[in-house]
Structures are given as C-alpha cells and as structure tokens.
C-alpha cells in the first residue's frame, strides 16, 4: 500500500502550469515544511516535501493556497528520474496529492502571519472576509481562534463515549 498523509506549511505559493492541448489540465507544485516530532539539540527541525496535484485539486491550490498556510494532504509517493543538461541522472521523490484541505482557520493563519498578503481573500468553507467562520446553526458562539465553543455537559449526550 502506498498512502501518505502530511500536515505542514507551504514554503511558497504553489507553482501552477497548464498542460497543452484541447483539454488542458492544471498541474500545481508546492513544497510542504513538515515539522519533525523530535528536536535536535533543542531546535525544531522540518522535512521539506515536494507535492504535485492535478486537475481540480491543482486549481483549488492555485486559488486558495499561499506561502505559510497550514494544510493537510493525502496521496501517494511517486519516484522518478531524469537526465539533466550536464548528463547526470537526477532522482526525484514527490507526493502525488489526491486530497487536500485547510489545517487551520483563516483567522489562525492570519495571526500566524500577522495579516499577510492573503488576509483579505475569501477562502470559502464558511469563512467570510472578517476572519471569522460563519455562525453555525443553533446559535453556538465562535471563539477568536475560529472554533465553535462546546458547551459543558455535552459529552453525556454523545453516543460514542
């Protein structure tokens, strides 16, 4: 089985190209900085993992993803090789993205970046330009971090305790 799930931050805006021909296909490439669980000499370390997505997934990345955004992707590892201009064989490893989603609220992302260049974009998924999620049905309040406040005592009502 070849299945990969990653959570990390985009190191730069996705690079998107379109294939030639009548039915052009979007191809997005981006790199995720994925924190390692353990620190070396007290310093955080990360792996930088190349990702590629196609079609609607690539178009979504082009429209909504920006440097520093935390996302989750799932897909498969693909290896390959090519010969560069100097005649040397170069080996590649990348994740072919099958699914991708936001890993934090827009408000949290804006706080992480101090209101960076994508602060005023509408990212969909129930978020508006005021950096707060749309109010859920039932009048539940939403905290400043963009998550719904869970009332006390709700755990007695859940069927999977």
PDB file of C-alpha atoms in Angstrom:
ATOM      1  CA  UNK A   1       0.000   0.000   0.000  1.00  0.00           C
ATOM      2  CA  UNK A   2       1.314   3.457  -0.912  1.00  0.00           C
ATOM      3  CA  UNK A   3      -0.508   6.067   1.217  1.00  0.00           C
ATOM      4  CA  UNK A   4       0.880   9.291   2.658  1.00  0.00           C
ATOM      5  CA  UNK A   5      -0.753  11.817   4.993  1.00  0.00           C
ATOM      6  CA  UNK A   6       1.120  15.042   5.743  1.00  0.00           C
ATOM      7  CA  UNK A   7       0.419  18.244   7.637  1.00  0.00           C
ATOM      8  CA  UNK A   8       2.672  21.222   7.145  1.00  0.00           C
ATOM      9  CA  UNK A   9       3.072  24.778   5.937  1.00  0.00           C
ATOM     10  CA  UNK A  10       3.576  25.842   2.354  1.00  0.00           C
ATOM     11  CA  UNK A  11       7.117  27.111   1.820  1.00  0.00           C
ATOM     12  CA  UNK A  12       5.991  29.280  -1.113  1.00  0.00           C
ATOM     13  CA  UNK A  13       2.908  29.947  -3.248  1.00  0.00           C
ATOM     14  CA  UNK A  14       2.010  26.954  -5.454  1.00  0.00           C
ATOM     15  CA  UNK A  15       3.526  26.987  -8.942  1.00  0.00           C
ATOM     16  CA  UNK A  16       0.708  26.191 -11.378  1.00  0.00           C
ATOM     17  CA  UNK A  17       1.015  25.339 -15.045  1.00  0.00           C
ATOM     18  CA  UNK A  18      -1.481  24.099 -17.579  1.00  0.00           C
ATOM     19  CA  UNK A  19      -0.849  21.245 -19.994  1.00  0.00           C
ATOM     20  CA  UNK A  20      -1.010  21.982 -23.702  1.00  0.00           C
ATOM     21  CA  UNK A  21      -3.814  20.752 -25.900  1.00  0.00           C
ATOM     22  CA  UNK A  22      -7.557  20.947 -26.198  1.00  0.00           C
ATOM     23  CA  UNK A  23      -8.305  19.584 -22.721  1.00  0.00           C
ATOM     24  CA  UNK A  24      -5.653  21.439 -20.713  1.00  0.00           C
ATOM     25  CA  UNK A  25      -5.040  20.119 -17.221  1.00  0.00           C
ATOM     26  CA  UNK A  26      -3.878  22.230 -14.261  1.00  0.00           C
ATOM     27  CA  UNK A  27      -0.715  20.963 -12.549  1.00  0.00           C
ATOM     28  CA  UNK A  28       0.241  22.547  -9.198  1.00  0.00           C
ATOM     29  CA  UNK A  29       3.577  22.017  -7.470  1.00  0.00           C
ATOM     30  CA  UNK A  30       4.341  23.116  -3.934  1.00  0.00           C
ATOM     31  CA  UNK A  31       6.589  22.199  -1.035  1.00  0.00           C
ATOM     32  CA  UNK A  32       5.378  21.464   2.486  1.00  0.00           C
ATOM     33  CA  UNK A  33       7.550  22.089   5.537  1.00  0.00           C
ATOM     34  CA  UNK A  34       6.560  19.261   7.867  1.00  0.00           C
ATOM     35  CA  UNK A  35       7.806  19.578  11.450  1.00  0.00           C
ATOM     36  CA  UNK A  36       9.613  16.591  12.882  1.00  0.00           C
ATOM     37  CA  UNK A  37       8.301  15.219  16.132  1.00  0.00           C
ATOM     38  CA  UNK A  38      11.673  15.303  17.888  1.00  0.00           C
ATOM     39  CA  UNK A  39      14.056  18.226  18.193  1.00  0.00           C
ATOM     40  CA  UNK A  40      17.771  18.103  17.530  1.00  0.00           C
ATOM     41  CA  UNK A  41      19.849  19.992  20.130  1.00  0.00           C
ATOM     42  CA  UNK A  42      16.684  21.736  21.319  1.00  0.00           C
ATOM     43  CA  UNK A  43      15.927  23.181  17.869  1.00  0.00           C
ATOM     44  CA  UNK A  44      12.896  22.341  15.771  1.00  0.00           C
ATOM     45  CA  UNK A  45      13.609  20.571  12.501  1.00  0.00           C
ATOM     46  CA  UNK A  46      11.441  20.026   9.453  1.00  0.00           C
ATOM     47  CA  UNK A  47      11.353  17.951   6.318  1.00  0.00           C
ATOM     48  CA  UNK A  48      10.629  19.733   3.040  1.00  0.00           C
ATOM     49  CA  UNK A  49       8.419  17.529   0.913  1.00  0.00           C
ATOM     50  CA  UNK A  50       7.598  18.206  -2.731  1.00  0.00           C
ATOM     51  CA  UNK A  51       3.953  17.761  -3.691  1.00  0.00           C
ATOM     52  CA  UNK A  52       2.136  17.775  -7.036  1.00  0.00           C
ATOM     53  CA  UNK A  53      -1.605  17.919  -7.681  1.00  0.00           C
ATOM     54  CA  UNK A  54      -3.650  17.742 -10.862  1.00  0.00           C
ATOM     55  CA  UNK A  55      -6.968  18.997 -12.234  1.00  0.00           C
ATOM     56  CA  UNK A  56      -9.496  20.475  -9.799  1.00  0.00           C
ATOM     57  CA  UNK A  57      -7.167  19.855  -6.860  1.00  0.00           C
ATOM     58  CA  UNK A  58      -4.476  21.938  -8.583  1.00  0.00           C
ATOM     59  CA  UNK A  59      -6.945  24.702  -9.458  1.00  0.00           C
ATOM     60  CA  UNK A  60      -8.039  24.853  -5.802  1.00  0.00           C
ATOM     61  CA  UNK A  61      -4.399  25.147  -4.699  1.00  0.00           C
ATOM     62  CA  UNK A  62      -3.832  27.952  -7.208  1.00  0.00           C
ATOM     63  CA  UNK A  63      -6.862  29.883  -5.986  1.00  0.00           C
ATOM     64  CA  UNK A  64      -6.594  29.492  -2.207  1.00  0.00           C
ATOM     65  CA  UNK A  65      -3.120  28.362  -1.115  1.00  0.00           C
ATOM     66  CA  UNK A  66      -0.402  30.855  -0.191  1.00  0.00           C
ATOM     67  CA  UNK A  67       3.006  30.675   1.436  1.00  0.00           C
ATOM     68  CA  UNK A  68       2.825  29.861   5.153  1.00  0.00           C
ATOM     69  CA  UNK A  69      -0.664  28.344   5.063  1.00  0.00           C
ATOM     70  CA  UNK A  70      -1.010  25.127   7.087  1.00  0.00           C
ATOM     71  CA  UNK A  71      -2.638  22.314   5.104  1.00  0.00           C
ATOM     72  CA  UNK A  72      -3.182  18.562   5.250  1.00  0.00           C
ATOM     73  CA  UNK A  73      -2.638  16.431   2.161  1.00  0.00           C
ATOM     74  CA  UNK A  74      -3.081  12.753   1.469  1.00  0.00           C
ATOM     75  CA  UNK A  75      -1.846  10.896  -1.547  1.00  0.00           C
ATOM     76  CA  UNK A  76       0.902   8.567  -2.671  1.00  0.00           C
ATOM     77  CA  UNK A  77       4.673   8.744  -3.013  1.00  0.00           C
ATOM     78  CA  UNK A  78       5.970   8.671  -6.555  1.00  0.00           C
ATOM     79  CA  UNK A  79       9.607   8.300  -7.526  1.00  0.00           C
ATOM     80  CA  UNK A  80      11.211   9.025 -10.856  1.00  0.00           C
ATOM     81  CA  UNK A  81      14.402  10.064 -12.573  1.00  0.00           C
ATOM     82  CA  UNK A  82      15.647  12.139 -15.477  1.00  0.00           C
ATOM     83  CA  UNK A  83      18.955  13.125 -17.025  1.00  0.00           C
ATOM     84  CA  UNK A  84      19.839  16.794 -16.572  1.00  0.00           C
ATOM     85  CA  UNK A  85      21.634  19.039 -19.085  1.00  0.00           C
ATOM     86  CA  UNK A  86      25.033  18.014 -17.686  1.00  0.00           C
ATOM     87  CA  UNK A  87      24.217  14.372 -18.429  1.00  0.00           C
ATOM     88  CA  UNK A  88      23.803  13.417 -14.765  1.00  0.00           C
ATOM     89  CA  UNK A  89      20.932  11.229 -13.633  1.00  0.00           C
ATOM     90  CA  UNK A  90      18.687  13.011 -11.097  1.00  0.00           C
ATOM     91  CA  UNK A  91      16.311  11.033  -8.875  1.00  0.00           C
ATOM     92  CA  UNK A  92      13.037  12.577  -7.694  1.00  0.00           C
ATOM     93  CA  UNK A  93      10.544  11.785  -4.951  1.00  0.00           C
ATOM     94  CA  UNK A  94       7.248  13.627  -4.560  1.00  0.00           C
ATOM     95  CA  UNK A  95       3.788  13.169  -3.127  1.00  0.00           C
ATOM     96  CA  UNK A  96       1.007  12.970  -5.706  1.00  0.00           C
ATOM     97  CA  UNK A  97      -1.831  14.713  -3.867  1.00  0.00           C
ATOM     98  CA  UNK A  98      -5.221  13.032  -4.004  1.00  0.00           C
ATOM     99  CA  UNK A  99      -6.914  15.061  -1.235  1.00  0.00           C
ATOM    100  CA  UNK A 100      -6.023  18.346   0.427  1.00  0.00           C
ATOM    101  CA  UNK A 101      -7.643  20.621   2.987  1.00  0.00           C
ATOM    102  CA  UNK A 102      -7.001  23.526   5.299  1.00  0.00           C
ATOM    103  CA  UNK A 103      -5.462  22.587   8.665  1.00  0.00           C
ATOM    104  CA  UNK A 104      -6.295  25.827  10.455  1.00  0.00           C
ATOM    105  CA  UNK A 105      -8.868  28.569  10.377  1.00  0.00           C
ATOM    106  CA  UNK A 106      -8.262  31.648   8.263  1.00  0.00           C
ATOM    107  CA  UNK A 107      -8.081  33.711  11.476  1.00  0.00           C
ATOM    108  CA  UNK A 108      -5.339  31.474  12.890  1.00  0.00           C
ATOM    109  CA  UNK A 109      -3.454  31.670   9.603  1.00  0.00           C
ATOM    110  CA  UNK A 110      -3.705  35.466   9.590  1.00  0.00           C
ATOM    111  CA  UNK A 111      -2.477  35.593  13.202  1.00  0.00           C
ATOM    112  CA  UNK A 112       0.476  33.353  12.318  1.00  0.00           C
ATOM    113  CA  UNK A 113       1.459  35.728   9.532  1.00  0.00           C
ATOM    114  CA  UNK A 114       0.487  38.992  11.149  1.00  0.00           C
ATOM    115  CA  UNK A 115      -2.087  39.675   8.445  1.00  0.00           C
ATOM    116  CA  UNK A 116      -0.013  38.730   5.414  1.00  0.00           C
ATOM    117  CA  UNK A 117      -0.876  39.210   1.759  1.00  0.00           C
ATOM    118  CA  UNK A 118      -3.798  36.804   1.750  1.00  0.00           C
ATOM    119  CA  UNK A 119      -5.560  38.409   4.711  1.00  0.00           C
ATOM    120  CA  UNK A 120      -8.452  39.793   2.689  1.00  0.00           C
ATOM    121  CA  UNK A 121      -9.154  36.800   0.446  1.00  0.00           C
ATOM    122  CA  UNK A 122     -12.295  34.745   0.884  1.00  0.00           C
ATOM    123  CA  UNK A 123     -11.216  31.128   1.350  1.00  0.00           C
ATOM    124  CA  UNK A 124     -14.675  29.553   1.192  1.00  0.00           C
ATOM    125  CA  UNK A 125     -15.569  26.785   3.599  1.00  0.00           C
ATOM    126  CA  UNK A 126     -17.840  29.075   5.607  1.00  0.00           C
ATOM    127  CA  UNK A 127     -15.307  31.837   6.140  1.00  0.00           C
ATOM    128  CA  UNK A 128     -16.014  35.454   5.375  1.00  0.00           C
ATOM    129  CA  UNK A 129     -13.695  38.427   4.966  1.00  0.00           C
ATOM    130  CA  UNK A 130     -13.951  39.306   8.653  1.00  0.00           C
ATOM    131  CA  UNK A 131     -11.662  36.359   9.543  1.00  0.00           C
ATOM    132  CA  UNK A 132     -14.377  34.544  11.488  1.00  0.00           C
ATOM    133  CA  UNK A 133     -16.284  31.447  10.465  1.00  0.00           C
ATOM    134  CA  UNK A 134     -19.902  31.799   9.504  1.00  0.00           C
ATOM    135  CA  UNK A 135     -22.098  31.307  12.572  1.00  0.00           C
ATOM    136  CA  UNK A 136     -23.208  27.701  12.872  1.00  0.00           C
ATOM    137  CA  UNK A 137     -26.888  26.841  13.061  1.00  0.00           C
ATOM    138  CA  UNK A 138     -28.279  26.710  16.574  1.00  0.00           C
ATOM    139  CA  UNK A 139     -26.693  29.965  17.756  1.00  0.00           C
ATOM    140  CA  UNK A 140     -23.482  28.468  19.180  1.00  0.00           C
ATOM    141  CA  UNK A 141     -20.792  31.061  19.716  1.00  0.00           C
ATOM    142  CA  UNK A 142     -17.449  31.062  17.940  1.00  0.00           C
ATOM    143  CA  UNK A 143     -14.208  31.860  19.759  1.00  0.00           C
ATOM    144  CA  UNK A 144     -11.474  34.163  18.470  1.00  0.00           C
ATOM    145  CA  UNK A 145      -9.469  31.205  17.139  1.00  0.00           C
ATOM    146  CA  UNK A 146     -12.301  30.330  14.747  1.00  0.00           C
ATOM    147  CA  UNK A 147     -13.535  27.215  16.556  1.00  0.00           C
ATOM    148  CA  UNK A 148     -17.008  26.709  17.984  1.00  0.00           C
ATOM    149  CA  UNK A 149     -17.283  26.796  21.776  1.00  0.00           C
ATOM    150  CA  UNK A 150     -18.528  23.428  23.063  1.00  0.00           C
ATOM    151  CA  UNK A 151     -20.989  23.768  25.955  1.00  0.00           C
ATOM    152  CA  UNK A 152     -20.283  21.972  29.255  1.00  0.00           C
ATOM    153  CA  UNK A 153     -22.050  18.642  29.758  1.00  0.00           C
ATOM    154  CA  UNK A 154     -22.331  17.843  26.047  1.00  0.00           C
ATOM    155  CA  UNK A 155     -20.237  14.690  26.443  1.00  0.00           C
ATOM    156  CA  UNK A 156     -23.150  12.925  28.200  1.00  0.00           C
ATOM    157  CA  UNK A 157     -25.185  13.348  25.019  1.00  0.00           C
ATOM    158  CA  UNK A 158     -22.613  11.890  22.623  1.00  0.00           C
ATOM    159  CA  UNK A 159     -23.270   8.300  21.508  1.00  0.00           C
ATOM    160  CA  UNK A 160     -19.599   7.244  21.346  1.00  0.00           C
ATOM    161  CA  UNK A 161     -18.343   7.812  24.892  1.00  0.00           C
TER     162      UNK A 161
END
